[in-house]
C-alpha cells in the first residue's frame, strides 16, 4: 500500500494493515506534523512493515506498478499540479490496483473557492489550502489511465461529513422528505424519492464551504 500523507502526521492506513507492507509519503520533515512525527509513531507502535518516504506526491520516484493500493487522505486538493499528482499515482499502482482519495475539498467555481479559503480557520495563517472542482478531479483521474468507479459526495458518507454526527444528516433527509407535499406517495416510488433527496442534499452542500468528496478508481 502506498499511503500519501496529508500534512497531519500520520494517516489511518499508516498503521500497517495485517498482511500488507505500507509505504507512506510525506513532504514535510517536521517531527510535529510531518515525516518525523510518523517515524516517532512507527517506533512507538512497533510498525515494522511501515516505511517513511519524504517527497511530494508529484515526485515520488517509485518503480512503475509497484503498489497494489494507493491511498491518499485529504491531500489531493493540495497538489501543486493535479494532473501530475494523479498521473504519478496511476504510474505506481499495479494494473487492476485501486486508487482511493479521501476527503478532498471541492469547490464549484472561483467565487466558491474564495469563500472556502476565507472561512478556513488556518489558511490565513499559512496560506497552504486549496481546492478543485469535481470536473477537475474526475478529468485528471480519467486522463491518467484510471477508471473512476465512484464519486462519494459530502452527504453520501460519514467519511466525508465527519465530525458532523450521522443522526444530523439523517434528520436532514427526514426534513427534506417532509418538505415534499406528496412525500407519502413517494413510498411507492423509492428510486424517485432517493433522487429528489439527493438533489436537495446537493443544494444543502452549497452552504458548506469547501465540502469534501471521496473518489475511488482502478488502474486499467
Coordinates of C-alpha atoms in Angstrom, one line a residue:
X1 CA 0.0 0.0 0.0
X2 CA 1.2 3.5 -0.9
X3 CA -0.1 6.0 1.7
X4 CA 0.1 9.6 0.6
X5 CA 0.5 12.0 3.6
X6 CA -1.9 14.8 4.3
X7 CA 0.3 17.0 6.3
X8 CA -1.2 15.9 9.6
X9 CA 1.5 13.5 10.7
X10 CA 0.0 10.1 10.1
X11 CA -3.0 8.7 8.2
X12 CA -5.2 5.8 9.0
X13 CA -3.5 3.4 6.6
X14 CA -0.1 4.1 8.0
X15 CA -1.0 1.9 10.9
X16 CA 0.2 -1.0 8.8
X17 CA -2.6 -3.4 7.9
X18 CA -2.0 -7.0 8.7
X19 CA -0.6 -8.8 5.7
X20 CA 0.4 -5.5 3.9
X21 CA 3.6 -3.5 3.7
X22 CA 2.8 0.2 3.8
X23 CA 5.0 3.0 2.3
X24 CA 3.9 6.4 3.4
X25 CA 4.8 9.6 1.5
X26 CA 5.0 12.9 3.4
X27 CA 6.9 16.0 2.1
X28 CA 7.0 17.8 5.4
X29 CA 10.0 16.6 7.5
X30 CA 8.5 18.1 10.7
X31 CA 8.6 16.0 13.9
X32 CA 5.3 17.6 14.9
X33 CA 3.0 17.0 11.9
X34 CA 5.3 15.5 9.2
X35 CA 7.6 12.6 8.4
X36 CA 9.4 13.0 11.7
X37 CA 6.1 12.5 13.5
X38 CA 5.3 9.4 11.5
X39 CA 8.7 7.9 12.4
X40 CA 8.1 8.5 16.1
X41 CA 4.7 6.8 15.8
X42 CA 6.3 3.9 13.8
X43 CA 8.8 3.4 16.7
X44 CA 6.2 3.8 19.4
X45 CA 3.7 1.3 17.9
X46 CA 6.4 -1.1 16.5
X47 CA 5.2 -0.8 12.9
X48 CA 7.9 -2.9 11.3
X49 CA 6.1 -3.1 7.9
X50 CA 5.9 0.7 7.6
X51 CA 8.4 2.7 5.5
X52 CA 8.5 6.5 5.5
X53 CA 9.5 8.3 2.3
X54 CA 9.9 12.1 2.2
X55 CA 8.7 13.6 -1.2
X56 CA 5.9 15.5 -2.9
X57 CA 3.3 13.2 -4.5
X58 CA 4.1 14.6 -7.9
X59 CA 7.8 13.5 -7.5
X60 CA 7.6 10.2 -5.6
X61 CA 10.1 8.4 -7.8
X62 CA 9.0 4.8 -7.2
X63 CA 9.1 2.0 -9.8
X64 CA 6.2 1.6 -12.2
X65 CA 3.4 -0.6 -10.9
X66 CA 5.0 -1.1 -7.5
X67 CA 1.8 -0.9 -5.3
X68 CA -1.5 -2.8 -5.1
X69 CA -3.3 0.1 -3.5
X70 CA -2.7 3.9 -3.4
X71 CA -4.5 5.7 -0.5
X72 CA -4.5 9.5 -0.4
X73 CA -6.2 11.1 2.6
X74 CA -7.1 14.7 2.4
X75 CA -4.2 15.7 0.3
X76 CA -5.1 15.6 -3.4
X77 CA -6.5 19.2 -3.1
X78 CA -3.0 20.4 -2.0
X79 CA -1.5 19.2 -5.3
X80 CA 0.6 21.9 -7.0
X81 CA 0.0 20.0 -10.3
X82 CA -3.2 18.0 -10.0
X83 CA -2.7 16.1 -13.3
X84 CA 0.9 15.2 -12.4
X85 CA -0.2 14.2 -8.9
X86 CA -2.7 11.7 -10.1
X87 CA -0.5 10.6 -13.0
X88 CA 2.1 9.5 -10.5
X89 CA -0.5 7.6 -8.5
X90 CA -1.5 5.8 -11.7
X91 CA 2.0 5.1 -12.7
X92 CA 3.0 3.4 -9.5
X93 CA -0.2 1.4 -8.9
X94 CA -0.4 -2.1 -10.5
X95 CA -2.9 -2.9 -13.3
X96 CA -6.1 -3.8 -11.6
X97 CA -5.0 -2.0 -8.5
X98 CA -7.0 0.6 -6.6
X99 CA -6.6 4.3 -6.0
X100 CA -8.6 5.8 -3.1
X101 CA -8.6 9.6 -2.4
X102 CA -10.4 10.5 0.7
X103 CA -11.9 13.8 2.0
X104 CA -10.7 16.3 -0.6
X105 CA -12.2 19.8 -0.7
X106 CA -14.5 20.5 -3.6
X107 CA -15.5 23.9 -5.0
X108 CA -18.0 24.9 -7.7
X109 CA -16.3 27.9 -9.1
X110 CA -13.7 30.6 -8.3
X111 CA -16.2 32.6 -6.1
X112 CA -17.0 29.5 -4.1
X113 CA -13.2 28.8 -3.7
X114 CA -12.6 32.2 -2.3
X115 CA -15.5 31.7 0.1
X116 CA -13.9 28.4 1.3
X117 CA -10.4 30.0 1.7
X118 CA -11.8 32.9 3.7
X119 CA -13.7 30.6 6.0
X120 CA -10.9 28.1 6.6
X121 CA -9.6 28.5 10.2
X122 CA -5.9 28.1 9.3
X123 CA -5.5 29.3 5.7
X124 CA -5.0 32.9 6.8
X125 CA -2.0 31.8 8.9
X126 CA -0.1 29.6 6.5
X127 CA -1.8 30.1 3.1
X128 CA -1.5 26.4 2.2
X129 CA -5.1 25.5 1.5
X130 CA -6.6 24.8 -2.0
X131 CA -9.5 23.1 -3.7
X132 CA -10.6 21.9 -7.2
X133 CA -13.9 21.4 -8.9
X134 CA -15.4 17.9 -9.3
X135 CA -14.7 18.1 -13.0
X136 CA -11.0 18.9 -12.4
X137 CA -10.7 15.9 -10.1
X138 CA -12.6 13.5 -12.4
X139 CA -10.8 14.6 -15.6
X140 CA -7.4 14.2 -14.0
X141 CA -8.4 10.7 -12.9
X142 CA -9.7 9.7 -16.3
X143 CA -6.7 11.2 -18.1
X144 CA -4.3 9.1 -16.0
X145 CA -5.3 5.6 -17.3
X146 CA -7.6 5.2 -14.3
X147 CA -11.3 4.2 -14.3
X148 CA -13.4 6.3 -11.9
X149 CA -15.6 3.8 -10.0
X150 CA -17.3 6.1 -7.6
X151 CA -17.6 9.7 -6.6
X152 CA -18.8 9.9 -3.0
X153 CA -20.3 13.3 -2.3
X154 CA -20.3 15.2 1.0
X155 CA -23.6 13.9 2.4
X156 CA -23.2 10.4 0.9
X157 CA -20.9 9.1 3.6
X158 CA -19.8 9.9 7.1
X159 CA -16.2 9.5 5.7
X160 CA -16.8 13.0 4.2
X161 CA -19.1 14.8 6.6
X162 CA -17.3 13.7 9.9
X163 CA -17.3 15.2 12.5
X164 CA -20.9 16.1 11.8
X165 CA -23.0 13.4 13.6
X166 CA -24.7 10.8 11.3
X167 CA -28.0 11.5 13.1
X168 CA -27.9 15.1 12.0
X169 CA -27.6 14.0 8.4
X170 CA -30.4 11.5 8.8
X171 CA -32.6 14.3 10.3
X172 CA -31.8 16.5 7.2
X173 CA -33.1 13.7 5.0
X174 CA -36.2 13.4 7.1
X175 CA -36.9 17.1 6.9
X176 CA -36.3 17.1 3.1
X177 CA -38.9 14.4 2.7
X178 CA -41.4 16.4 4.8
X179 CA -40.9 19.4 2.5
X180 CA -42.4 17.4 -0.4
X181 CA -46.2 17.8 -0.1
X182 CA -46.6 14.4 -1.8
X183 CA -43.9 12.7 0.4
X184 CA -46.3 9.9 1.4
X185 CA -46.8 8.9 -2.2
X186 CA -43.0 8.6 -2.6
X187 CA -43.2 5.5 -0.6
X188 CA -44.3 3.7 -3.8
X189 CA -41.5 5.3 -5.8
X190 CA -38.3 4.7 -3.8
X191 CA -35.9 5.4 -6.7
X192 CA -37.6 8.8 -7.4
X193 CA -37.6 9.6 -3.7
X194 CA -33.9 8.9 -3.4
X195 CA -33.2 11.1 -6.5
X196 CA -35.2 14.0 -5.0
X197 CA -33.4 13.7 -1.7
X198 CA -30.0 13.7 -3.5
X199 CA -30.9 16.8 -5.4
X200 CA -31.9 18.6 -2.2
X201 CA -28.7 17.5 -0.4
X202 CA -26.7 18.8 -3.3
X203 CA -28.3 22.2 -2.6
X204 CA -27.5 21.8 1.1
X205 CA -23.9 21.2 0.2
X206 CA -23.6 24.7 -1.2
X207 CA -23.9 26.0 2.4
X208 CA -20.8 24.1 3.4
X209 CA -17.5 25.9 2.5
X210 CA -15.1 23.5 0.8
X211 CA -17.3 20.5 1.3
X212 CA -15.3 17.2 1.0
X213 CA -15.6 14.4 -1.5
X214 CA -14.1 10.9 -1.8
X215 CA -13.1 9.2 -5.1
X216 CA -12.5 5.5 -5.9
X217 CA -10.7 4.5 -9.1
X218 CA -8.9 1.4 -10.5
X219 CA -6.0 1.0 -12.9
X220 CA -7.0 -0.2 -16.4

